[in-house]
PDB file of C-alpha atoms and ligand atoms in Angstrom:
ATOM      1  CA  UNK A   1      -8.163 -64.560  -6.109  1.00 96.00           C
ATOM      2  CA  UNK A   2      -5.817 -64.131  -8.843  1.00 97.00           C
ATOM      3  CA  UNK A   3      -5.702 -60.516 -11.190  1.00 98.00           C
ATOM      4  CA  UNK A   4      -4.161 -60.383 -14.233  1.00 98.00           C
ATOM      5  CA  UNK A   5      -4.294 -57.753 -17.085  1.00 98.00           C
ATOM      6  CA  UNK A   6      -4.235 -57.878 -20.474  1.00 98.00           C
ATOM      7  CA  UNK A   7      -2.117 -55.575 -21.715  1.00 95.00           C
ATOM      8  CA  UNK A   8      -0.505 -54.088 -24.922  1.00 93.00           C
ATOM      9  CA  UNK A   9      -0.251 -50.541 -25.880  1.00 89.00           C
ATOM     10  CA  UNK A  10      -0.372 -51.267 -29.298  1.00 89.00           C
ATOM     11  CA  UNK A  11      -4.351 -51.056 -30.440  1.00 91.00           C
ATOM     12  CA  UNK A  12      -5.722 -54.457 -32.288  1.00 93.00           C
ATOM     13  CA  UNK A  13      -3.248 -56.673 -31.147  1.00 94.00           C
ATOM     14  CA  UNK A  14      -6.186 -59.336 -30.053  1.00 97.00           C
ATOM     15  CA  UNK A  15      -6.497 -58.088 -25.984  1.00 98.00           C
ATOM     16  CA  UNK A  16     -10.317 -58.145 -25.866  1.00 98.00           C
ATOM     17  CA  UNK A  17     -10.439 -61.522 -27.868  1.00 98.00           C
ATOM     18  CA  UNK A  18      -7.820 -62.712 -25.544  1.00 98.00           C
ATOM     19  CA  UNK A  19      -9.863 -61.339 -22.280  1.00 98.00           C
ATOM     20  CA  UNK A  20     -12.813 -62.777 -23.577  1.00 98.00           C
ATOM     21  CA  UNK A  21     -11.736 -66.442 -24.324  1.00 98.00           C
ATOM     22  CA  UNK A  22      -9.390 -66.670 -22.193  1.00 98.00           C
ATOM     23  CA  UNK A  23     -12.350 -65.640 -19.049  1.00 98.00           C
ATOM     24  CA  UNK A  24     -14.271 -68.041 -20.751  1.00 98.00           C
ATOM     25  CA  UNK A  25     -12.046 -71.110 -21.167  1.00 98.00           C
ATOM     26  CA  UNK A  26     -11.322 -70.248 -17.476  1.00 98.00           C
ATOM     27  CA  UNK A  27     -14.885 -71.119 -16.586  1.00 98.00           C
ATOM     28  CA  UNK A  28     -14.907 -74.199 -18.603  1.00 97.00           C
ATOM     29  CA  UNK A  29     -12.321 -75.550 -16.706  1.00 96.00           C
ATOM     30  CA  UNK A  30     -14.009 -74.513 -13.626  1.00 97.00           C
ATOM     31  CA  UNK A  31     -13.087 -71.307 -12.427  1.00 98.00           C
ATOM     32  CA  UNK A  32     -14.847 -68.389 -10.779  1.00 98.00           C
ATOM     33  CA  UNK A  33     -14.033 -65.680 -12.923  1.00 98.00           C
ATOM     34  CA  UNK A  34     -14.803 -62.192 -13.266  1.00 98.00           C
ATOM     35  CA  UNK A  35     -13.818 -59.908 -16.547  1.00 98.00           C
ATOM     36  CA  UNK A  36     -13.270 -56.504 -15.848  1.00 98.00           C
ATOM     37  CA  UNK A  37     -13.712 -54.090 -18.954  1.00 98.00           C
ATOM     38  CA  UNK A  38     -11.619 -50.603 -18.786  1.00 98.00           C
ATOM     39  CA  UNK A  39     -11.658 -49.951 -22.107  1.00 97.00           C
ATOM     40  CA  UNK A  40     -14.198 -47.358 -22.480  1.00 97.00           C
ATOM     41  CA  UNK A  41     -14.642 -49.183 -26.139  1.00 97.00           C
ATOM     42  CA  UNK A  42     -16.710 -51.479 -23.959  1.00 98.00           C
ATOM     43  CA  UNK A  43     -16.123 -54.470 -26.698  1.00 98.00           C
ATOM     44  CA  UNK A  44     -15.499 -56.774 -23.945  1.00 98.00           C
ATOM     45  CA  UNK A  45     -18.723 -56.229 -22.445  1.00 98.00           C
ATOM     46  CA  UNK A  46     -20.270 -56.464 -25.722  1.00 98.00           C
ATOM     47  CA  UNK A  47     -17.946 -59.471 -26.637  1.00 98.00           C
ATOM     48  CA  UNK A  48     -19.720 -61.671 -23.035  1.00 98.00           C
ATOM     49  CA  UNK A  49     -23.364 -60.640 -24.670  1.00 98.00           C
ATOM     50  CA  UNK A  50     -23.978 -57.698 -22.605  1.00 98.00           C
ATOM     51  CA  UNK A  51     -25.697 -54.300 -24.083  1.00 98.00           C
ATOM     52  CA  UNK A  52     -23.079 -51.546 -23.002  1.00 98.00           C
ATOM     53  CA  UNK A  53     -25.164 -49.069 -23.719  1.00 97.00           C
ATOM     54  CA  UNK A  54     -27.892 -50.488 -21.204  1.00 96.00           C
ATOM     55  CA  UNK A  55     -25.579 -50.895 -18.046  1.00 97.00           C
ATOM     56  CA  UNK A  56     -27.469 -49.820 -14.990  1.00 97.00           C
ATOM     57  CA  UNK A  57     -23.838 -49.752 -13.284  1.00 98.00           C
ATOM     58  CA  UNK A  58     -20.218 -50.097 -14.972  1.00 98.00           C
ATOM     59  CA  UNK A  59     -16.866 -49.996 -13.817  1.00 98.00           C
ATOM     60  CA  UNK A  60     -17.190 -45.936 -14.018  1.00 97.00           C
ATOM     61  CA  UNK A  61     -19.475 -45.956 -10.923  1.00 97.00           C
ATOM     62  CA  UNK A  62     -16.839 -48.744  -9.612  1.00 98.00           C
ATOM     63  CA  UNK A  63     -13.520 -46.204 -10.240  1.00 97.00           C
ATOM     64  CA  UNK A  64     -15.849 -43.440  -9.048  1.00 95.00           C
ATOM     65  CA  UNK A  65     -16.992 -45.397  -5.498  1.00 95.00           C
ATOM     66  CA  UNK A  66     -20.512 -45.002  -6.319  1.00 96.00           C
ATOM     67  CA  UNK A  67     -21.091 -48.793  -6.560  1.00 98.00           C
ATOM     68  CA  UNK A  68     -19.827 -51.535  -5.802  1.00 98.00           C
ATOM     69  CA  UNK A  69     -18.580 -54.860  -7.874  1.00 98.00           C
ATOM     70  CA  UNK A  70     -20.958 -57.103  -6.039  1.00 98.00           C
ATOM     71  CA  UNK A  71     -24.108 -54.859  -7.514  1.00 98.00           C
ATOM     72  CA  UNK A  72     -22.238 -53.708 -10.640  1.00 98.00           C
ATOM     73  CA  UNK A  73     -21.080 -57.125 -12.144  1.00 98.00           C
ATOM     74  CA  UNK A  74     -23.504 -59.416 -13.962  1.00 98.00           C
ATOM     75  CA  UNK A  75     -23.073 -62.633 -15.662  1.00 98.00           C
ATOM     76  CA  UNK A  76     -22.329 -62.982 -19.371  1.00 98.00           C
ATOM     77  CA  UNK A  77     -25.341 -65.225 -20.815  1.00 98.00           C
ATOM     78  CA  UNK A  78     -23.602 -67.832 -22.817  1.00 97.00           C
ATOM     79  CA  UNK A  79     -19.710 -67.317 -21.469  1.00 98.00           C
ATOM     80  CA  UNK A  80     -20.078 -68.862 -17.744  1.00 98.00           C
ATOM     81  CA  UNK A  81     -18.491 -66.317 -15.954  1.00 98.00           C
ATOM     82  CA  UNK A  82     -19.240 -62.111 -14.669  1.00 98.00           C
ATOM     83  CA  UNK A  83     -18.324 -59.468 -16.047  1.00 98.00           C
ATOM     84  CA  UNK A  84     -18.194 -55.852 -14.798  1.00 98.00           C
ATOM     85  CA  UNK A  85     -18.599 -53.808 -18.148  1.00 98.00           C
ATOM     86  CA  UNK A  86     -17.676 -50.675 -19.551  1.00 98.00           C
ATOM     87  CA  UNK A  87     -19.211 -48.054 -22.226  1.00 97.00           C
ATOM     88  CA  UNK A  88     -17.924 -44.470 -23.387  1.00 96.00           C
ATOM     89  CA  UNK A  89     -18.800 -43.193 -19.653  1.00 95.00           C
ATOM     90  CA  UNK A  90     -15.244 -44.117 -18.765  1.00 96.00           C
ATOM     91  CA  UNK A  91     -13.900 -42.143 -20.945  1.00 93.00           C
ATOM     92  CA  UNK A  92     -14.919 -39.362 -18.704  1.00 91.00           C
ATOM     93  CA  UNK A  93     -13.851 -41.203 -15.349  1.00 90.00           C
ATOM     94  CA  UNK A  94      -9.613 -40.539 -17.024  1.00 86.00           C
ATOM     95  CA  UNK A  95     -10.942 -36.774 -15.812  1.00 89.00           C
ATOM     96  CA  UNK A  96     -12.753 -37.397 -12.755  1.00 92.00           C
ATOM     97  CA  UNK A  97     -10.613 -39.867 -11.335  1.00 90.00           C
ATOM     98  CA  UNK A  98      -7.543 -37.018 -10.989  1.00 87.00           C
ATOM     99  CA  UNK A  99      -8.684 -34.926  -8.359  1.00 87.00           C
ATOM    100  CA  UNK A 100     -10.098 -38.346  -6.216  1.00 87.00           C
ATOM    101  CA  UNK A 101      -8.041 -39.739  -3.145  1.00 84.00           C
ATOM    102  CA  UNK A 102      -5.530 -42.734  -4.434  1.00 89.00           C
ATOM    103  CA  UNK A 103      -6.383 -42.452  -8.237  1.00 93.00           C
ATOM    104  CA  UNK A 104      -4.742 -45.187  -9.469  1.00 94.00           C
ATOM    105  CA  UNK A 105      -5.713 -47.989  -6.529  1.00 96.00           C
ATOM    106  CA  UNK A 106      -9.004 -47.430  -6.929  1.00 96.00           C
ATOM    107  CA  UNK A 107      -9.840 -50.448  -8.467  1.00 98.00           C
ATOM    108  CA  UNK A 108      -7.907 -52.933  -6.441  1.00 98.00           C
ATOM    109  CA  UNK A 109      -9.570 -51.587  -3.346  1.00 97.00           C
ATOM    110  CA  UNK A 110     -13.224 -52.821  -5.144  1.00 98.00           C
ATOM    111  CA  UNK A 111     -12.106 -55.645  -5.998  1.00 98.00           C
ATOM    112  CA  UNK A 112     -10.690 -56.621  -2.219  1.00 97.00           C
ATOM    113  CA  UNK A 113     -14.256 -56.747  -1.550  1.00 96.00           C
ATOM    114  CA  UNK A 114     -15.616 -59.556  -4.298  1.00 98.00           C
ATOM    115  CA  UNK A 115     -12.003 -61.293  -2.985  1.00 96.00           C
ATOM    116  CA  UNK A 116     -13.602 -64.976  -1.816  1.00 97.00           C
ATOM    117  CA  UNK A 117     -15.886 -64.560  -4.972  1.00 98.00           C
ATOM    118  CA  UNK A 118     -13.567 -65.089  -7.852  1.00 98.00           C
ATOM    119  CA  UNK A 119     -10.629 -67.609  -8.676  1.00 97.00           C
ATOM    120  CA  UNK A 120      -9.084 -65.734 -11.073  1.00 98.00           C
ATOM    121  CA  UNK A 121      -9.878 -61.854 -12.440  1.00 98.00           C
ATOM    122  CA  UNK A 122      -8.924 -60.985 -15.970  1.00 98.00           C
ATOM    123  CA  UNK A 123      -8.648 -57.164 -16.796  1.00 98.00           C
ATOM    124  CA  UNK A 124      -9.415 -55.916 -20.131  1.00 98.00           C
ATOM    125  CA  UNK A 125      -6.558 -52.905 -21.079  1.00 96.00           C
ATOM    126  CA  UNK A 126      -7.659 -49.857 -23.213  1.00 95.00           C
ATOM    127  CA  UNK A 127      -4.582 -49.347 -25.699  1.00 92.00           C
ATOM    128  CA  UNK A 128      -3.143 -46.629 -24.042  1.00 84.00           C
ATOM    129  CA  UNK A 129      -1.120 -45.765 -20.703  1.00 82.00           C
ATOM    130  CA  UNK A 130      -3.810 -43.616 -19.139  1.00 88.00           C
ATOM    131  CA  UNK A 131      -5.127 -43.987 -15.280  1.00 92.00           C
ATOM    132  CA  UNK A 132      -7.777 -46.169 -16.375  1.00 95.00           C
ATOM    133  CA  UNK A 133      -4.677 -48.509 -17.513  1.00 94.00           C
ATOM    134  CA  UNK A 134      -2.604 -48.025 -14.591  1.00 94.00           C
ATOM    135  CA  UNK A 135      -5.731 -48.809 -12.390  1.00 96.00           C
ATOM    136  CA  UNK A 136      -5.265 -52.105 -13.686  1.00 97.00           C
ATOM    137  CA  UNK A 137      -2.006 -52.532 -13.326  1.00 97.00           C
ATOM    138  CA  UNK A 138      -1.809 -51.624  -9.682  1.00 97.00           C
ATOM    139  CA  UNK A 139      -4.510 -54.371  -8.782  1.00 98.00           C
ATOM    140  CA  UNK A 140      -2.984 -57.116 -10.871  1.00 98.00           C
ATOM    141  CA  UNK A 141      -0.254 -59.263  -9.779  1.00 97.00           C
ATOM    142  CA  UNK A 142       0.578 -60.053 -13.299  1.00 96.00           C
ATOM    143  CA  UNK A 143       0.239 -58.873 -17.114  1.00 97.00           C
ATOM    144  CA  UNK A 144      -0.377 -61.059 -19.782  1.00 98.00           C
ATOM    145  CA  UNK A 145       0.504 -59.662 -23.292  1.00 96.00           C
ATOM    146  CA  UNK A 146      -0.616 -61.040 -26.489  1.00 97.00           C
ATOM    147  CA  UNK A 147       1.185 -59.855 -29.035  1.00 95.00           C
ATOM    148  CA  UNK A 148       1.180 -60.716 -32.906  1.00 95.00           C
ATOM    149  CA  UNK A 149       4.445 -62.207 -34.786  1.00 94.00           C
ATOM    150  CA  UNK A 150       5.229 -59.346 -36.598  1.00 90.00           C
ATOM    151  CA  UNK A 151       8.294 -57.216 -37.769  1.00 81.00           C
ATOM    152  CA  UNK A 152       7.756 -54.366 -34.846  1.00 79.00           C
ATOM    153  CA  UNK A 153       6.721 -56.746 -32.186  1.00 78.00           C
ATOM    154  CA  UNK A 154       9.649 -56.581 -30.469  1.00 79.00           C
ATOM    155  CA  UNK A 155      10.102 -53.038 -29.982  1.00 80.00           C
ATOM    156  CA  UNK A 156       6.362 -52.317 -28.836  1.00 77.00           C
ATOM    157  CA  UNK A 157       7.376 -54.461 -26.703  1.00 85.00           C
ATOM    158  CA  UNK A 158      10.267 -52.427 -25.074  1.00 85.00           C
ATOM    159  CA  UNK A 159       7.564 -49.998 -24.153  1.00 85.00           C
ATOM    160  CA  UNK A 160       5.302 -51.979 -21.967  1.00 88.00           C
ATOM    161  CA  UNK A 161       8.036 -53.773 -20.608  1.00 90.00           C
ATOM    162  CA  UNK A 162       9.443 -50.485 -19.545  1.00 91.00           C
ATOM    163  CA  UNK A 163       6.355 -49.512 -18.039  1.00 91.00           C
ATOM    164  CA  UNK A 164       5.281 -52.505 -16.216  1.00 94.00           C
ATOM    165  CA  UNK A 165       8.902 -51.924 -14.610  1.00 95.00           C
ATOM    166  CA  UNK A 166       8.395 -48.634 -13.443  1.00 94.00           C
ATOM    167  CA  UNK A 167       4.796 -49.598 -12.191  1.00 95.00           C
ATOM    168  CA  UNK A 168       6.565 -52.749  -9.814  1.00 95.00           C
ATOM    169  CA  UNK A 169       9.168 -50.087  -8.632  1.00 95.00           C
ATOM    170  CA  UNK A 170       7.142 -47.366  -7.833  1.00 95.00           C
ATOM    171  CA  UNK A 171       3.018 -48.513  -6.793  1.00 95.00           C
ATOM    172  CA  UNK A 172       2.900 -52.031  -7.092  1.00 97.00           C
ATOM    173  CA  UNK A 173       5.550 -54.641  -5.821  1.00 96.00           C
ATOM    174  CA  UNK A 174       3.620 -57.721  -7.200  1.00 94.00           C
ATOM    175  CA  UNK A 175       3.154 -56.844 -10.415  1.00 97.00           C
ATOM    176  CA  UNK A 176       4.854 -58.852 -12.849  1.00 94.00           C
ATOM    177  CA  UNK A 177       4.783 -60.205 -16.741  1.00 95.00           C
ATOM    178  CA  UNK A 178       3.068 -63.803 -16.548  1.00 96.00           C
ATOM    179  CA  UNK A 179       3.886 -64.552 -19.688  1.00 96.00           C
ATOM    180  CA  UNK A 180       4.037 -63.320 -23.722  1.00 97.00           C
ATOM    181  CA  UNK A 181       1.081 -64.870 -25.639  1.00 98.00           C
ATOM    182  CA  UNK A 182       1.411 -65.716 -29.609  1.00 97.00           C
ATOM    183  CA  UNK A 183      -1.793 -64.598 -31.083  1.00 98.00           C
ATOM    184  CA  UNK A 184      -3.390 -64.224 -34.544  1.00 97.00           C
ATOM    185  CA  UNK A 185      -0.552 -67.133 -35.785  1.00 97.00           C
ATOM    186  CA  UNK A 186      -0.263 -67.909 -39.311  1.00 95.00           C
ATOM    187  CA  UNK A 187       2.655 -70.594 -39.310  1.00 89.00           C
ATOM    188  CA  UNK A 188       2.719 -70.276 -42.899  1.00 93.00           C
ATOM    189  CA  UNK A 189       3.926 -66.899 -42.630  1.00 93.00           C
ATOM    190  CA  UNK A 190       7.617 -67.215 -42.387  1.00 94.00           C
ATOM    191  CA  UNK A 191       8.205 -64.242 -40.817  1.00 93.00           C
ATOM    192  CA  UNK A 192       5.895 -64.925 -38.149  1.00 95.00           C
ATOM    193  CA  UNK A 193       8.025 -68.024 -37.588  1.00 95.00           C
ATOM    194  CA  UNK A 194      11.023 -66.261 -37.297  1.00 94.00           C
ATOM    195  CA  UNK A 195      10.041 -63.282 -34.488  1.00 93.00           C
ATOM    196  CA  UNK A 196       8.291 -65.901 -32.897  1.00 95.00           C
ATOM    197  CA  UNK A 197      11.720 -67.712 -32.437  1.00 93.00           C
ATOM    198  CA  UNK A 198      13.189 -64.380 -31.797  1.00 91.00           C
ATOM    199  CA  UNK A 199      10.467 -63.782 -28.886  1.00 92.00           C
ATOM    200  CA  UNK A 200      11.199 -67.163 -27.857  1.00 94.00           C
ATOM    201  CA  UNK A 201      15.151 -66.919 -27.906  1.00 92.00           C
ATOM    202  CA  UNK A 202      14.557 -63.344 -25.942  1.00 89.00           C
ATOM    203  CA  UNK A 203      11.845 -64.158 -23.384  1.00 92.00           C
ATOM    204  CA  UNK A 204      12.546 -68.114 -23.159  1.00 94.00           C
ATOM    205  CA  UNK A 205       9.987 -69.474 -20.442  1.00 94.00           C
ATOM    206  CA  UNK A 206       7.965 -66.102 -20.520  1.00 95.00           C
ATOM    207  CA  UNK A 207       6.385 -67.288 -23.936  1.00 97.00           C
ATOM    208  CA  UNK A 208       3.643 -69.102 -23.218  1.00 98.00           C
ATOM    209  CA  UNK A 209       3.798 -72.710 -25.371  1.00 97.00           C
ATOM    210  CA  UNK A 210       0.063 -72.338 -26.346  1.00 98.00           C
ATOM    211  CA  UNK A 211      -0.028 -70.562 -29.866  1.00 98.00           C
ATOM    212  CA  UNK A 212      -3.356 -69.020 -31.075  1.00 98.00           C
ATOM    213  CA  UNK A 213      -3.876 -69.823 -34.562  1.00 98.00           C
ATOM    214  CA  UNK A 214      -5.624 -66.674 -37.045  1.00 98.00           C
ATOM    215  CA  UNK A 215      -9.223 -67.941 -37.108  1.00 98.00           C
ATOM    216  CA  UNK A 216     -12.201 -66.505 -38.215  1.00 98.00           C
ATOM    217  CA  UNK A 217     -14.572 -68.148 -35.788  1.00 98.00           C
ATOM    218  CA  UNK A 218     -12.930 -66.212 -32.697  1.00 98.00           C
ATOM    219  CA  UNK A 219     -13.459 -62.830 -35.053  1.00 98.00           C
ATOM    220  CA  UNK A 220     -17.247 -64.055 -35.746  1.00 98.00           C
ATOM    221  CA  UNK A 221     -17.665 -64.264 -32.248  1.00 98.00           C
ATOM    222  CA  UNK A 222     -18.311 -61.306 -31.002  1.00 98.00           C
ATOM    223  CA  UNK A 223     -21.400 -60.390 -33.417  1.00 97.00           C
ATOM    224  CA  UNK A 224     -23.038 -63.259 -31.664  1.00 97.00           C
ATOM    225  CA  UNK A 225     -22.861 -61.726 -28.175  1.00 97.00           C
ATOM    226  CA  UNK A 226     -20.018 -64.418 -27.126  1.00 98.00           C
ATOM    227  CA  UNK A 227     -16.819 -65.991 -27.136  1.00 98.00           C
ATOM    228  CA  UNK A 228     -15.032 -67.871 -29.642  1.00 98.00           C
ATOM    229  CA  UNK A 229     -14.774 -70.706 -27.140  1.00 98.00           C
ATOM    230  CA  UNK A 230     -18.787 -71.107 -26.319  1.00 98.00           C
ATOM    231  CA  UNK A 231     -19.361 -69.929 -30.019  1.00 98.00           C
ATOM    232  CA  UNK A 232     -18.130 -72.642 -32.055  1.00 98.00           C
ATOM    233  CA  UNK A 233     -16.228 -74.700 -29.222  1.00 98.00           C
ATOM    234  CA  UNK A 234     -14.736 -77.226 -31.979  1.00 98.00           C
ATOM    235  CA  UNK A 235     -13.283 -74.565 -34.109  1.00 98.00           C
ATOM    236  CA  UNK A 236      -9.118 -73.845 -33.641  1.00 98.00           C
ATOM    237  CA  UNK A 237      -9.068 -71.497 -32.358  1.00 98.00           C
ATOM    238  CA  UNK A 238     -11.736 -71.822 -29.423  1.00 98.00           C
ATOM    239  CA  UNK A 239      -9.440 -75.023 -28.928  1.00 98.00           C
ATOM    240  CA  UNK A 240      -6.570 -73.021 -28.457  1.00 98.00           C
ATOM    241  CA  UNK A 241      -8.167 -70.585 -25.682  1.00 98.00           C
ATOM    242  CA  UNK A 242      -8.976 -74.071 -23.630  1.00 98.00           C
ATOM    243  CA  UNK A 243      -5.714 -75.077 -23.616  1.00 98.00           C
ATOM    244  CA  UNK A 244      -4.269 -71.337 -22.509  1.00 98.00           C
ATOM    245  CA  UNK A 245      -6.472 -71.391 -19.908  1.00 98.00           C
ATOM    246  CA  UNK A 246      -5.675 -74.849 -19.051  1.00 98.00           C
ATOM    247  CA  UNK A 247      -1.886 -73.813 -19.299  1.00 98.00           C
ATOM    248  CA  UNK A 248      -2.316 -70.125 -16.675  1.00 97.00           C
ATOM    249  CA  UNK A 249      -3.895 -72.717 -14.447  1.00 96.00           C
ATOM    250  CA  UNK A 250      -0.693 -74.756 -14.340  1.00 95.00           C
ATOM    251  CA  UNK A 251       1.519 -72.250 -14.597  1.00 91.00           C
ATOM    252  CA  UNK A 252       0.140 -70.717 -11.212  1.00 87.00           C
ATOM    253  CA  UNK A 253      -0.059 -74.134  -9.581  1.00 70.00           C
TER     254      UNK A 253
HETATM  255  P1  ADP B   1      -7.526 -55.243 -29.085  1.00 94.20           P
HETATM  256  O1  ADP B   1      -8.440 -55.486 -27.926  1.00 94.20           O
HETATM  257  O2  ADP B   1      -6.080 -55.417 -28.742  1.00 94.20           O
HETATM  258  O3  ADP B   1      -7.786 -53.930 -29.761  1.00 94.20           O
HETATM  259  P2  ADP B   1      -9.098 -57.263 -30.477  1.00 94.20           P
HETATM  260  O4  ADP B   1      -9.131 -58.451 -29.581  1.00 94.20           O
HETATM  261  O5  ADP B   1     -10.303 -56.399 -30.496  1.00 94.20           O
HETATM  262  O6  ADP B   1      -7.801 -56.392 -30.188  1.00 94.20           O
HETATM  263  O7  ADP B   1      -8.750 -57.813 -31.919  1.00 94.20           O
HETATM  264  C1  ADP B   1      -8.631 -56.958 -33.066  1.00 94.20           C
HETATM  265  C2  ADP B   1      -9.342 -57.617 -34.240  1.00 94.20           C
HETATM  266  O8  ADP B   1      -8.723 -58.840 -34.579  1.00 94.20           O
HETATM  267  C3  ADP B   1     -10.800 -57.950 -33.957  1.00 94.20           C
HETATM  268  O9  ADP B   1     -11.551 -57.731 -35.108  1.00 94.20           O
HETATM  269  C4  ADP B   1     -10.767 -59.436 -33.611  1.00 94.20           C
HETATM  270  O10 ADP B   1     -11.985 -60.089 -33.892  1.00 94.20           O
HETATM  271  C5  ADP B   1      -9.636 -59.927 -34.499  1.00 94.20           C
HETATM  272  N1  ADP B   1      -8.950 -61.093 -33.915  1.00 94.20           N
HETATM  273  C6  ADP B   1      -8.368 -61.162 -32.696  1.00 94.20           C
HETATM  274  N2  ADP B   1      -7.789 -62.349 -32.493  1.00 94.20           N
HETATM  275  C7  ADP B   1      -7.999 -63.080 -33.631  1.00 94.20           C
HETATM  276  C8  ADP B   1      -7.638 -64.402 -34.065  1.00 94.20           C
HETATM  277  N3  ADP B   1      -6.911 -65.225 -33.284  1.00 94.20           N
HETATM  278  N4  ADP B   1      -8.022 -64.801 -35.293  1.00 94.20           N
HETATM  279  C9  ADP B   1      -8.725 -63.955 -36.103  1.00 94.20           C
HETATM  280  N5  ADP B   1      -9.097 -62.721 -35.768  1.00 94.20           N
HETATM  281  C10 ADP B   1      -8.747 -62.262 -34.544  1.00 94.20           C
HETATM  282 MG1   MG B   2      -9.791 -54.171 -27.009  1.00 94.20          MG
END
């Protein structure tokens, strides 16, 4: 079982599409996956066609030890893979959670139990570096980061980078950053052309070769209750997430 986050701390920057797709091109090329949403937005959940606000069990009761993955998770109709969802009840769990035994490793000790169940296990980042974040981060051994090709990429980027660092020195030796990942790309936008050079020049074989395009299918998505990639699976951009997925597989041999 592999864990990876999706991280940014910058809000918007295309994590939940990412998570979505990415769980779901995963399945299409046969994985077991499971998508864990901490973002107490709960638009991944609603993004895999799954009612947050009619969760008999979320990831709260997971953080919380109250449940378990195995009873919490169910499977998103249309997207071929589980998810473990999330509504504005973890929003309260950032409070909870302090006073609990081993805040932060709370989650990777629920998901050593599911560990023969899933291939791979994508985490879905709130915007933010709370302990809902850093739950994530000390269960995954990796962070992918999508990040748009604008003007203060870069130096958002600084930040994360910075923390993932500390997090490897100080709770979780594993953890490292799989890989940068190009998303919302216009290449007509010359700018975008140019920091993605920049990125490219910077990070060399951390940039990820697939680029996803801007495209409104993967936006549309979501209002249908599931991914770009089961939505329209001819459009771009649902292209796109097959061949990232197709690319983490090979990158992880
Ligand atoms: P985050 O989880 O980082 O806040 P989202 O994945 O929710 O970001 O994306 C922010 C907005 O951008 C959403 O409305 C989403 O539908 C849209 N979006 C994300 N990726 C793309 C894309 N490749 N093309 C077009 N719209 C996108
Ligand atoms: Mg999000």
């Amino acid at each position: 079982m592999r864990i990876f986050c999706i991280a940014n701390q910058k809000g918007g920057v295309g994590k939940t599409t990412t998570a979505v797709n990415l769980a779901a091109g995963l399945a299409q090329v046969g994985k077991r996956v499971l998508l864990v949403d901490l973002d107490p937005q709960g638009n991944a959940t609603m993004g895999s066609g799954i009612d947050k606000r009619a969760l008999p069990l979320s990831v709260y009761d997971v953080l919380l030890g109250t449940a378990g993955i195995a009873e919490a998770r169910q499977a998103s109709p249309k997207g071929g893979y589980q998810v473990l969802g999330a509504n504005r009840e973890l929003a309260g769990a950032e409070v909870e959670l302090v006073d609990l035994d081993r805040r932060e490793k709370r989650l990777k000790s629920a998901l050593a139990e599911v560990r023969d169940e899933h291939d791979f296990v994508l985490i879905d980042c709130p915007p933010s570096l709370s302990l809902l974040t850093l739950n994530g981060l000390c269960a995954a051994h990796g962070v992918v980061v999508p990040m748009q090709c604008e003007y203060f990429a870069l130096e958002g980027l600084s930040d994360l980078v910075n923390t993932i660092k500390q997090v490897h020195a100080n709770l979780n030796p594993d953890l490292q950053i799989i890989g940068l990942l190009r998303v919302m790309f216009d290449p007509r936008i010359t700018l975008q052309q140019q920091v993605s050079e920049q990125l490219k020049a910077h990070f060399g074989a951390k940039v990820f070769d697939t680029v996803i395009p801007r495209n409104v299918r993967l936006a549309e998505a979501p209002s249908y209750g599931q991914p770009g990639v089961t939505f329209d699976p001819a459009s771009k951009g649902a292209v796109a997430f097959v061949e990232f997925a197709r690319e983490m597989v090979k990158r992880l041999g």
